[in-house]
XYZ file of C-alpha atoms in Angstrom:
687
model
C 0.772 -0.217 -0.073
C 2.677 2.155 0.940
C 4.282 1.837 -2.638
C 0.845 2.807 -4.342
C 0.486 5.858 -2.472
C 4.443 7.126 -2.813
C 3.961 6.318 -6.752
C 0.704 8.590 -7.384
C 2.669 11.442 -4.806
C 5.462 10.683 -7.266
C 3.465 11.241 -10.083
C 1.938 15.061 -9.032
C 5.798 15.865 -8.740
C 5.844 17.790 -12.044
C 2.524 19.905 -12.535
C 4.022 20.652 -8.187
C 7.289 21.511 -9.575
C 5.642 23.997 -12.995
C 3.222 25.357 -10.348
C 5.826 26.816 -7.784
C 8.396 27.423 -11.336
C 5.350 30.028 -12.740
C 4.691 31.460 -9.397
C 0.795 30.352 -8.400
C 2.229 28.393 -5.276
C 5.062 28.743 -3.032
C 7.137 26.042 -1.726
C 5.630 26.179 1.819
C 1.889 25.562 0.274
C 3.335 23.078 -2.616
C 4.796 20.868 0.461
C 1.534 21.412 2.415
C -0.390 19.813 -0.790
C 1.863 16.855 -1.034
C 1.337 16.401 2.495
C -2.725 16.358 2.325
C -2.604 14.516 -0.166
C -0.828 12.018 0.831
C -3.329 10.997 3.973
C -5.971 11.314 1.818
C -4.416 8.675 -0.056
C -3.684 6.251 2.254
C -7.403 6.666 3.413
C -8.239 5.282 -0.735
C -6.079 2.216 0.686
C -7.417 1.138 3.465
C -8.805 -2.101 3.884
C -12.628 -0.906 4.653
C -13.028 2.753 2.481
C -15.483 4.770 2.941
C -17.404 6.799 -0.163
C -17.434 10.177 2.379
C -13.419 9.529 1.627
C -13.119 9.433 -1.819
C -15.646 12.636 -2.071
C -13.510 14.640 0.235
C -10.082 13.425 -1.933
C -12.277 14.670 -5.539
C -13.988 18.280 -3.089
C -9.796 18.777 -1.935
C -8.612 18.549 -6.016
C -11.702 20.748 -7.668
C -10.578 23.642 -4.439
C -6.663 23.198 -5.448
C -7.958 24.154 -9.158
C -10.504 26.728 -8.233
C -7.782 28.391 -6.023
C -5.570 28.514 -9.311
C -7.849 29.177 -11.590
C -7.924 32.440 -9.486
C -4.636 33.268 -9.161
C -3.907 32.532 -13.012
C -6.454 35.906 -13.587
C -4.979 37.291 -10.702
C -1.417 37.499 -11.819
C -2.765 37.541 -15.186
C -0.778 33.889 -16.845
C -2.570 31.293 -18.870
C 0.137 29.015 -20.083
C 1.124 25.336 -18.979
C -2.452 24.330 -18.732
C -1.692 21.393 -20.044
C 1.179 20.774 -17.492
C -0.502 21.888 -14.747
C -4.325 21.403 -15.109
C -4.830 18.606 -17.437
C -3.066 16.122 -14.793
C -5.278 17.038 -11.939
C -8.308 16.486 -13.861
C -7.363 13.609 -15.198
C -6.549 12.351 -12.147
C -10.111 13.423 -9.680
C -11.763 11.436 -12.939
C -9.650 8.423 -12.267
C -10.367 8.729 -8.482
C -14.716 8.874 -10.366
C -13.795 6.228 -11.963
C -12.499 3.716 -8.516
C -15.204 5.470 -6.527
C -18.546 4.645 -8.864
C -16.770 0.986 -9.530
C -17.427 0.934 -5.774
C -20.003 2.480 -5.355
C -22.284 1.581 -8.178
C -25.582 2.359 -7.232
C -24.972 5.253 -6.340
C -27.241 8.176 -8.589
C -25.519 11.084 -7.413
C -22.292 10.283 -7.538
C -21.779 8.916 -11.344
C -24.397 12.362 -11.363
C -21.633 14.437 -10.048
C -18.798 12.964 -12.153
C -20.723 14.162 -15.404
C -21.351 18.043 -13.452
C -17.131 17.933 -13.284
C -16.727 16.916 -16.968
C -19.068 19.623 -17.719
C -17.342 22.362 -16.303
C -14.009 21.746 -16.385
C -14.595 21.365 -20.960
C -13.270 17.050 -20.437
C -17.002 16.706 -22.751
C -14.596 13.438 -23.988
C -15.096 11.905 -21.076
C -19.202 12.764 -20.669
C -19.922 9.863 -23.412
C -17.958 7.478 -21.164
C -19.377 7.993 -17.761
C -22.578 7.849 -19.545
C -22.247 4.940 -21.253
C -20.485 2.752 -17.920
C -24.101 4.402 -15.796
C -26.603 3.354 -17.778
C -24.675 -0.097 -18.642
C -25.709 -0.246 -14.232
C -29.061 2.091 -14.797
C -30.983 1.325 -17.259
C -34.226 1.083 -15.545
C -33.849 4.361 -15.318
C -35.343 6.795 -18.148
C -34.456 10.081 -16.787
C -30.810 9.554 -16.749
C -31.044 8.452 -20.778
C -33.036 11.658 -21.664
C -29.517 13.338 -19.651
C -26.878 11.752 -22.108
C -28.976 11.855 -24.993
C -30.023 15.706 -23.817
C -25.757 15.952 -23.312
C -24.770 14.531 -27.501
C -26.674 16.693 -28.499
C -25.943 20.673 -26.918
C -22.909 19.338 -25.895
C -20.940 17.524 -28.720
C -23.437 18.671 -31.187
C -24.969 15.149 -32.191
C -27.759 14.340 -33.227
C -26.659 10.835 -34.887
C -25.191 9.712 -31.255
C -28.957 11.239 -29.193
C -30.782 9.320 -32.031
C -29.279 5.991 -31.061
C -29.644 6.963 -26.565
C -32.818 7.495 -27.923
C -33.338 4.275 -29.384
C -31.731 2.315 -27.130
C -34.116 3.769 -24.291
C -36.968 2.705 -25.776
C -35.811 -0.715 -25.885
C -35.544 -0.739 -22.004
C -38.969 1.674 -21.904
C -41.434 1.555 -24.471
C -43.895 2.987 -23.160
C -42.372 5.724 -21.205
C -44.330 9.079 -22.155
C -41.693 11.518 -21.239
C -39.171 9.438 -23.274
C -41.402 9.560 -26.452
C -41.895 13.326 -25.906
C -38.218 14.555 -25.361
C -37.028 12.033 -28.833
C -40.386 14.154 -30.630
C -38.774 17.107 -29.117
C -34.542 16.299 -30.598
C -35.896 15.381 -34.203
C -37.939 18.719 -33.814
C -34.850 20.577 -32.774
C -32.228 18.525 -35.338
C -34.880 19.708 -38.080
C -34.839 22.911 -37.068
C -30.934 22.599 -36.316
C -30.012 21.760 -40.179
C -33.257 24.527 -41.224
C -30.985 27.598 -39.852
C -28.054 25.750 -41.367
C -29.477 25.765 -44.722
C -30.453 29.913 -43.581
C -26.823 31.645 -43.078
C -25.298 29.158 -46.142
C -27.574 30.284 -48.393
C -26.802 33.869 -47.085
C -23.953 33.896 -48.274
C -24.058 32.475 -51.239
C -21.837 29.190 -50.587
C -21.794 26.442 -53.196
C -22.626 23.134 -51.351
C -21.058 21.032 -53.987
C -22.481 17.826 -54.004
C -23.851 18.056 -50.084
C -27.920 18.828 -50.238
C -30.205 19.405 -47.108
C -32.938 16.500 -47.231
C -36.695 18.152 -47.562
C -38.280 15.258 -45.678
C -35.625 16.125 -42.588
C -36.052 20.052 -43.062
C -40.146 20.475 -42.852
C -40.460 17.129 -39.316
C -40.608 14.625 -40.979
C -38.469 12.346 -38.543
C -40.048 13.498 -35.813
C -43.597 12.329 -37.943
C -42.215 9.115 -37.343
C -41.939 9.172 -34.006
C -44.968 10.689 -32.981
C -46.561 7.667 -35.089
C -44.410 5.241 -33.422
C -45.542 6.435 -29.674
C -49.179 6.816 -30.681
C -48.986 2.856 -32.257
C -48.126 2.613 -28.196
C -49.939 4.763 -26.045
C -52.664 5.707 -27.020
C -53.713 8.708 -24.998
C -55.458 11.962 -25.062
C -53.575 13.718 -23.032
C -50.258 12.655 -24.262
C -50.546 13.334 -28.083
C -52.007 16.740 -26.603
C -48.700 17.065 -25.133
C -46.953 16.135 -27.918
C -48.846 18.801 -30.128
C -48.024 21.464 -27.729
C -44.333 20.588 -28.163
C -44.673 20.443 -32.371
C -46.327 24.198 -31.732
C -43.360 25.159 -30.903
C -41.802 25.142 -33.617
C -42.570 27.392 -36.546
C -42.376 24.989 -39.904
C -44.653 21.947 -38.537
C -47.774 23.429 -39.324
C -48.643 20.406 -41.597
C -48.105 18.211 -38.662
C -49.793 19.929 -35.671
C -52.710 19.668 -38.360
C -52.283 16.445 -38.706
C -52.052 15.485 -35.009
C -54.982 17.763 -34.389
C -56.815 15.639 -36.706
C -55.761 12.518 -34.812
C -57.305 13.975 -31.909
C -60.257 14.609 -32.750
C -60.818 11.345 -34.731
C -59.575 8.780 -32.507
C -59.974 10.512 -29.048
C -63.379 11.808 -28.622
C -64.626 9.825 -25.967
C -61.773 11.236 -23.593
C -63.161 14.517 -21.452
C -59.784 16.360 -22.332
C -59.858 16.206 -26.099
C -63.191 18.417 -26.391
C -61.771 20.646 -23.613
C -58.064 21.118 -25.236
C -60.680 22.019 -28.358
C -62.645 24.556 -26.859
C -59.869 26.725 -25.228
C -58.525 26.925 -28.915
C -60.937 28.788 -30.128
C -59.387 31.883 -27.380
C -55.859 31.864 -29.333
C -58.232 32.871 -32.572
C -57.372 35.938 -34.345
C -59.979 39.077 -33.580
C -60.200 41.917 -35.280
C -58.196 45.062 -35.632
C -59.972 48.024 -35.207
C -62.562 46.701 -32.369
C -59.396 45.600 -29.959
C -58.960 49.755 -30.159
C -62.013 49.888 -27.921
C -61.999 48.279 -24.087
C -65.529 48.042 -25.273
C -64.448 46.064 -28.199
C -62.080 44.052 -27.145
C -64.783 42.953 -24.024
C -66.862 42.174 -27.214
C -64.552 39.681 -28.954
C -63.430 37.519 -26.000
C -67.714 37.679 -25.496
C -67.779 35.989 -29.150
C -64.370 33.611 -28.320
C -65.794 32.123 -25.364
C -69.251 31.857 -27.138
C -67.383 29.320 -29.753
C -65.266 27.302 -26.467
C -69.057 27.004 -25.162
C -70.067 25.725 -28.635
C -67.054 23.163 -28.597
C -68.243 22.211 -25.011
C -71.629 21.733 -26.399
C -71.231 20.151 -29.000
C -69.084 17.520 -27.216
C -72.358 17.206 -23.956
C -74.107 15.467 -27.244
C -71.611 12.730 -27.114
C -70.500 12.758 -24.168
C -73.107 13.368 -21.708
C -70.583 12.913 -18.378
C -69.006 14.335 -14.615
C -65.150 14.510 -16.455
C -67.525 16.335 -19.607
C -69.509 18.945 -17.338
C -67.061 19.275 -14.920
C -64.378 20.642 -17.324
C -66.927 22.410 -19.149
C -68.151 24.354 -15.473
C -64.072 24.763 -14.494
C -64.011 26.480 -17.503
C -66.599 29.335 -16.975
C -65.676 29.473 -13.636
C -62.522 30.115 -14.820
C -63.773 32.397 -17.290
C -65.406 34.644 -14.120
C -62.127 35.277 -11.970
C -60.982 37.133 -14.944
C -60.742 40.548 -13.589
C -62.764 42.848 -15.891
C -64.054 46.921 -15.623
C -66.592 45.749 -18.198
C -69.365 45.305 -16.226
C -71.987 44.121 -19.626
C -69.157 41.132 -20.012
C -68.695 40.433 -16.457
C -72.879 39.478 -16.289
C -73.003 37.564 -18.881
C -70.064 35.475 -18.226
C -72.131 35.060 -14.989
C -74.421 33.994 -16.921
C -73.794 31.428 -18.533
C -71.834 30.040 -15.594
C -74.771 29.519 -13.503
C -76.485 27.935 -16.595
C -74.186 25.252 -17.386
C -74.362 25.044 -13.241
C -77.800 24.132 -13.271
C -77.973 21.770 -16.049
C -74.912 20.372 -14.592
C -76.795 19.752 -11.057
C -80.074 19.008 -12.875
C -77.949 16.373 -14.620
C -77.442 14.208 -11.343
C -73.809 15.020 -12.938
C -72.538 18.066 -10.987
C -69.168 17.547 -9.061
C -69.945 18.601 -5.245
C -67.094 21.278 -4.882
C -69.172 23.652 -7.278
C -72.361 24.017 -5.264
C -70.152 25.986 -2.800
C -68.570 28.111 -5.751
C -72.822 27.969 -7.062
C -74.380 29.220 -3.241
C -71.712 31.935 -3.120
C -72.668 33.477 -6.820
C -75.812 33.432 -5.539
C -75.753 34.743 -2.182
C -72.960 37.668 -3.421
C -75.526 38.481 -6.407
C -78.627 38.748 -3.265
C -80.973 35.330 -4.563
C -81.642 34.464 -1.008
C -84.572 32.259 -2.461
C -83.156 30.474 -4.641
C -79.379 29.862 -2.400
C -81.919 27.998 0.003
C -83.077 25.919 -2.774
C -79.691 25.329 -4.379
C -78.948 24.536 -0.914
C -81.374 21.593 -0.091
C -81.225 20.207 -3.974
C -77.191 19.290 -2.931
C -78.224 17.782 -0.259
C -80.489 14.945 -2.161
C -77.880 15.464 -4.793
C -74.413 13.940 -2.065
C -76.996 12.591 1.188
C -73.526 11.535 2.825
C -71.382 14.144 2.026
C -70.254 15.973 5.588
C -69.069 18.963 3.674
C -71.959 19.597 1.462
C -74.491 19.025 4.423
C -72.474 21.844 6.728
C -72.153 23.456 3.572
C -76.622 24.020 3.143
C -76.362 23.881 6.644
C -74.593 26.945 7.463
C -76.066 28.629 4.080
C -79.970 27.817 5.685
C -79.024 29.017 8.592
C -77.344 32.529 7.110
C -81.071 33.212 5.788
C -83.245 32.092 7.966
C -85.213 29.444 6.191
C -85.706 25.708 6.588
C -87.378 23.555 9.206
C -83.729 23.360 10.429
C -84.506 20.894 13.301
C -85.444 18.216 10.729
C -82.412 18.708 8.656
C -79.814 18.719 11.260
C -81.745 15.257 12.517
C -81.911 14.084 8.720
C -78.048 15.440 8.662
C -76.726 13.537 11.392
C -78.839 10.343 9.978
C -77.448 9.980 7.012
C -74.006 10.864 7.037
C -71.379 8.586 8.754
C -71.527 8.350 12.555
C -67.544 8.932 12.613
C -67.013 12.145 10.618
C -70.126 13.585 12.149
C -68.311 16.073 14.752
C -69.221 19.408 12.160
C -72.659 18.872 12.448
C -73.051 18.477 15.776
C -71.078 21.974 16.530
C -72.741 23.231 13.955
C -76.686 22.045 15.300
C -74.975 23.415 18.687
C -73.670 26.600 16.896
C -77.749 27.026 15.931
C -79.576 25.789 18.964
C -78.094 28.447 20.782
C -78.835 30.979 19.236
C -82.668 29.931 18.092
C -83.902 27.405 20.876
C -85.147 27.774 24.541
C -81.925 26.145 26.740
C -83.664 23.366 28.019
C -83.595 22.227 24.394
C -80.151 23.036 23.567
C -79.553 20.827 26.867
C -81.195 18.253 24.584
C -78.839 18.228 21.702
C -76.164 17.898 24.294
C -77.114 14.817 26.079
C -78.148 13.476 23.152
C -74.514 13.960 21.839
C -73.480 12.412 24.700
C -74.279 9.382 23.684
C -73.205 8.855 20.518
C -70.811 5.555 19.890
C -68.359 8.038 18.286
C -65.288 9.049 21.067
C -64.677 12.166 19.137
C -67.959 13.502 18.951
C -68.757 12.346 22.595
C -65.199 14.164 24.095
C -66.035 17.536 22.661
C -69.983 17.302 23.259
C -68.924 16.907 26.733
C -66.490 19.408 26.804
C -68.744 22.019 25.177
C -71.472 20.594 27.634
C -69.207 22.164 30.361
C -68.570 25.202 28.781
C -72.183 26.367 27.715
C -73.651 25.107 31.996
C -70.894 28.007 32.723
C -71.865 30.508 30.312
C -75.848 29.813 31.054
C -75.456 28.381 34.301
C -73.203 30.070 35.996
C -70.462 28.341 38.953
C -73.240 25.780 39.972
C -74.446 25.005 36.675
C -71.037 23.883 35.512
C -70.050 22.229 39.215
C -73.168 19.784 38.544
C -72.488 19.175 35.308
C -69.302 18.093 35.690
C -69.558 15.479 38.551
C -72.767 14.004 36.619
C -70.034 13.792 33.208
C -66.482 12.517 35.363
C -66.793 8.918 35.345
C -68.883 8.680 32.273
C -66.341 7.558 29.389
C -64.701 8.300 26.745
C -63.140 11.667 29.147
C -60.481 13.552 27.600
C -58.134 16.372 29.465
C -59.520 18.964 28.439
C -62.411 18.646 30.231
C -61.017 17.843 33.453
C -58.530 21.510 32.858
C -61.391 23.126 31.668
C -63.323 22.513 35.192
C -60.075 23.943 37.053
C -59.990 27.144 35.253
C -63.314 27.508 36.189
C -62.374 26.830 40.114
C -59.422 29.664 39.227
C -62.125 32.325 37.100
C -63.536 32.341 40.997
C -63.301 35.537 43.505
C -62.254 32.743 45.943
C -61.265 29.249 44.561
C -61.440 26.469 47.145
C -58.244 24.457 47.588
C -59.880 20.859 48.133
C -62.183 21.723 45.513
C -58.945 21.747 43.062
C -57.329 19.365 44.314
C -59.749 17.177 43.464
C -60.189 17.868 40.664
C -56.487 17.293 39.638
C -56.296 13.863 41.650
C -59.651 12.658 39.355
C -57.708 13.989 36.111
C -53.971 12.330 37.157
C -56.462 9.384 38.056
C -56.993 9.175 34.588
C -53.740 10.719 32.517
C -50.963 10.819 35.383
C -48.993 8.041 33.606
C -48.630 9.608 30.476
C -49.174 13.384 31.086
C -45.880 15.349 33.483
C -47.274 18.460 32.980
C -50.294 18.173 35.301
C -47.576 16.775 38.042
C -45.904 19.654 37.862
C -49.193 21.758 37.979
C -50.146 20.085 40.751
C -46.777 20.747 41.971
C -47.192 24.453 41.809
C -51.359 24.733 42.659
C -49.559 23.462 46.039
C -46.308 26.592 45.968
C -49.414 28.956 45.665
C -50.497 31.329 47.850
C -53.531 28.886 48.092
C -51.607 25.559 48.826
C -49.411 23.831 50.863
C -46.062 23.620 49.719
C -45.368 20.264 52.180
C -47.742 18.273 49.516
C -45.543 18.545 47.340
C -42.808 16.166 47.940
C -45.715 13.770 48.391
C -46.450 14.709 44.591
C -43.479 13.986 43.405
C -43.147 11.064 44.834
C -46.235 9.962 43.042
C -45.557 10.961 39.936
C -41.811 9.330 40.140
C -44.077 6.284 40.723
C -46.666 7.015 38.100
C -44.652 8.008 35.463
C -43.501 5.981 32.229
C -40.913 6.339 29.217
C -39.518 9.326 28.364
C -42.064 11.125 30.715
C -40.402 10.109 33.334
C -37.269 11.929 31.803
C -39.440 15.260 31.081
C -40.724 15.865 34.414
C -37.597 15.710 36.033
C -36.239 18.009 34.410
C -38.861 20.787 34.560
C -39.209 20.325 37.718
C -35.967 20.686 38.405
C -36.357 23.996 36.345
C -39.443 24.622 38.136
C -37.227 24.248 41.980
C -34.686 26.802 40.308
C -37.175 29.869 39.116
C -36.397 29.559 35.645
C -40.485 27.417 35.025
C -43.755 29.152 35.285
C -42.483 32.105 35.840
C -41.179 33.922 38.640
C -42.363 34.722 42.345
C -41.743 37.472 44.378
C -38.474 36.801 46.472
C -39.893 36.840 50.307
C -42.504 34.228 48.761
C -39.954 31.537 46.579
C -37.348 32.409 49.819
C -40.742 30.138 51.954
C -41.663 27.930 48.875
C -38.380 26.804 47.985
C -37.402 26.219 51.957
C -40.530 23.843 52.508
C -40.381 22.153 49.150
C -37.182 20.940 49.927
C -37.773 20.301 53.494
C -41.425 18.372 52.223
C -38.927 16.023 49.454
C -36.958 14.904 51.634
C -39.143 14.504 54.475
C -41.812 12.217 51.904
C -39.126 9.566 52.381
C -40.530 8.431 55.810
C -43.703 9.216 54.827
C -44.797 4.768 55.448
C -48.203 6.090 55.658
C -48.208 7.184 52.165
C -46.147 4.836 51.119
C -48.396 2.294 51.101
C -50.948 4.160 50.256
C -49.748 5.269 46.770
C -48.150 1.509 46.799
C -51.935 0.749 46.196
C -52.050 4.036 43.022
C -48.825 2.742 41.749
C -50.736 -0.867 40.700
C -48.289 -3.246 43.712
C -45.043 -1.203 43.089
C -42.615 -1.267 45.670
C -41.114 2.569 47.165
C -37.629 3.000 45.469
C -35.346 4.221 48.689
C -32.766 5.158 46.708
C -34.693 8.134 45.059
C -34.130 10.525 47.744
C -31.553 11.296 49.953
C -31.748 13.409 51.740
C -28.079 14.882 52.382
C -27.401 14.691 48.683
C -30.219 16.469 47.825
C -29.272 19.592 50.402
C -25.886 19.389 49.564
C -26.752 19.892 45.499
C -29.342 22.482 45.965
C -26.828 24.497 48.274
C -25.906 27.181 45.694
C -29.389 27.527 44.447
C -30.050 28.585 47.715
C -27.442 30.391 48.426
C -28.843 32.364 44.594
C -31.834 33.314 46.377
C -30.177 34.706 49.398
C -30.315 31.740 51.603
C -27.762 30.057 54.069
C -28.622 26.910 54.445
C -26.678 24.664 57.111
C -27.197 21.225 57.641
C -27.898 19.843 61.319
C -24.865 17.602 61.720
C -25.520 16.599 65.860
C -25.836 13.216 66.751
C -29.496 13.284 66.344
C -29.668 14.506 63.350
C -30.767 11.474 61.810
C -34.047 11.625 63.800
C -34.927 14.989 62.774
C -35.069 15.036 59.150
C -36.402 18.708 59.542
C -33.268 19.794 62.364
C -32.533 22.110 58.550
C -31.544 25.925 58.583
C -31.837 28.582 56.968
C -31.322 32.840 56.954
C -31.732 34.448 55.006
C -28.419 36.920 53.826
C -27.724 39.882 55.691
C -31.267 39.567 58.550
C -31.854 36.975 60.638
C -33.172 33.696 61.145
C -36.083 33.013 58.698
């Protein structure tokens, strides 16, 4: 291995000597290059090599090339390229070959090699790279197209590009993209030959025996590609894509007419054909004099749109399907959305769209998303009666669609028409119960505004009986909110008491009751404890935030900080998985005052002292241990969880930070006096 590395380093000496001799690099820089190259070469000859080592070596050599180019420009020296740059480029290509030989499946590595060859003008190498890559990755049409494009543009060889496309079609005989690019390539080749002929004719040069084939100049080769493609891929969309490519070139009128004829003859059963033919009418030229005024231009546009509609109408006679109506409606809607200052044109577009929507609906072929556009137009024009009719018709057409029912019910609520109670009942009867939540929410919104409290409460109670979990939980939360807003605190307490044992339960239901309690003038801490205990019973194994909120509540002005230790011990027993780590981290932040905001200094001193006292003391509360063992599913208490002395030593810096001196009583009876902790404020007496 060392001999090979040494040989390759010695092969670099001529170019390095030239770099130093012409003044591009200093002697010190040359030594640095040798040292770095040696290290990189050794990495490539290890028993286990990494792709990253090859990439790092290539990148280093490219950086050297870039530096040489910049220094050449700086000192205006442009000689000795064959002796300086060419060996480096050859070496980089060699490293790429070694890398691609080992990691053949890495397409990005191959493409990086191609990009390097293009940038550093080694186009002769590109064909070899593509040939090797396609031998390994013949299943990727994009690589064949890329290789053919490179032959046509970089090497100016249409014959090689054609050969590559034909090979690609052997592997991918039904690839639309390959056929499209092959078709485009033949047209580009014809256009290039036409331009060459024009230039030669302008120069009045004698071409001798060489003649330009009239068939090639007119795009006959592209037509052959088109015929072969349409025999294998019989889709209107594909034919239209070829027609759009042909339309780019101005010498393909005959070819375009041929494609149009095939489209109108063979693909009339596809709505896309009629849509394409209709929109072509918009491109028809207009009268020159008429286009001088705004009204004249609007009149010309209206005539074009009318011709488009005539094509759509003709298509509907033979193809009365939902896709056909959808394209017709989409065209009319797109024209209506176009801005115009001519009111008459805007009104004609709106009337045309409304007529098409009505006819599509009468045929039961209007897609449900267009009913929204229909209702918006009717409501904006003030036609409330027609909007109500359309809304009811939409629910009959799509009786199982939640979105249609929601749209129609919202429209009828806005208009204040219809038997809403019956309609809501019909909606909830027809739709899938798993998707009915938006309808329940909409019904409650309507009932709160239009019905009595007893009727609204009846809807809530009905929703609570839903077999769908999401509906039942949402109704429970909304019922609690409504009870508080309609009947006050006592009503909310009554509702909560009646529902707290009825499953399914959600965390939001309990936290909302906690918020309601806190909103009172004199919140009761015992009620808050009951709510926290109940929610922790349901969600205490996974939600660490609930435990922290409970601890914070006890550290507040209404709570008892000495309870925090017990809560902490229970949390460590109840929580599972990653939530334990999150709780520990957040609890530490809470202890240091970096969580849930800051408190006044005096209260912080008191709360922190009581918190550490209760945490240390909680280890000795055996009766609580026995009680919590039952809550925790019979788990044994972890007596190594908290060591009082270590805790206090570890938090000594914190207590000094908030202005507290700590003295740990080391007397003989200290182990029997866990409360033997003395602290006093700096600069003051005992606290």
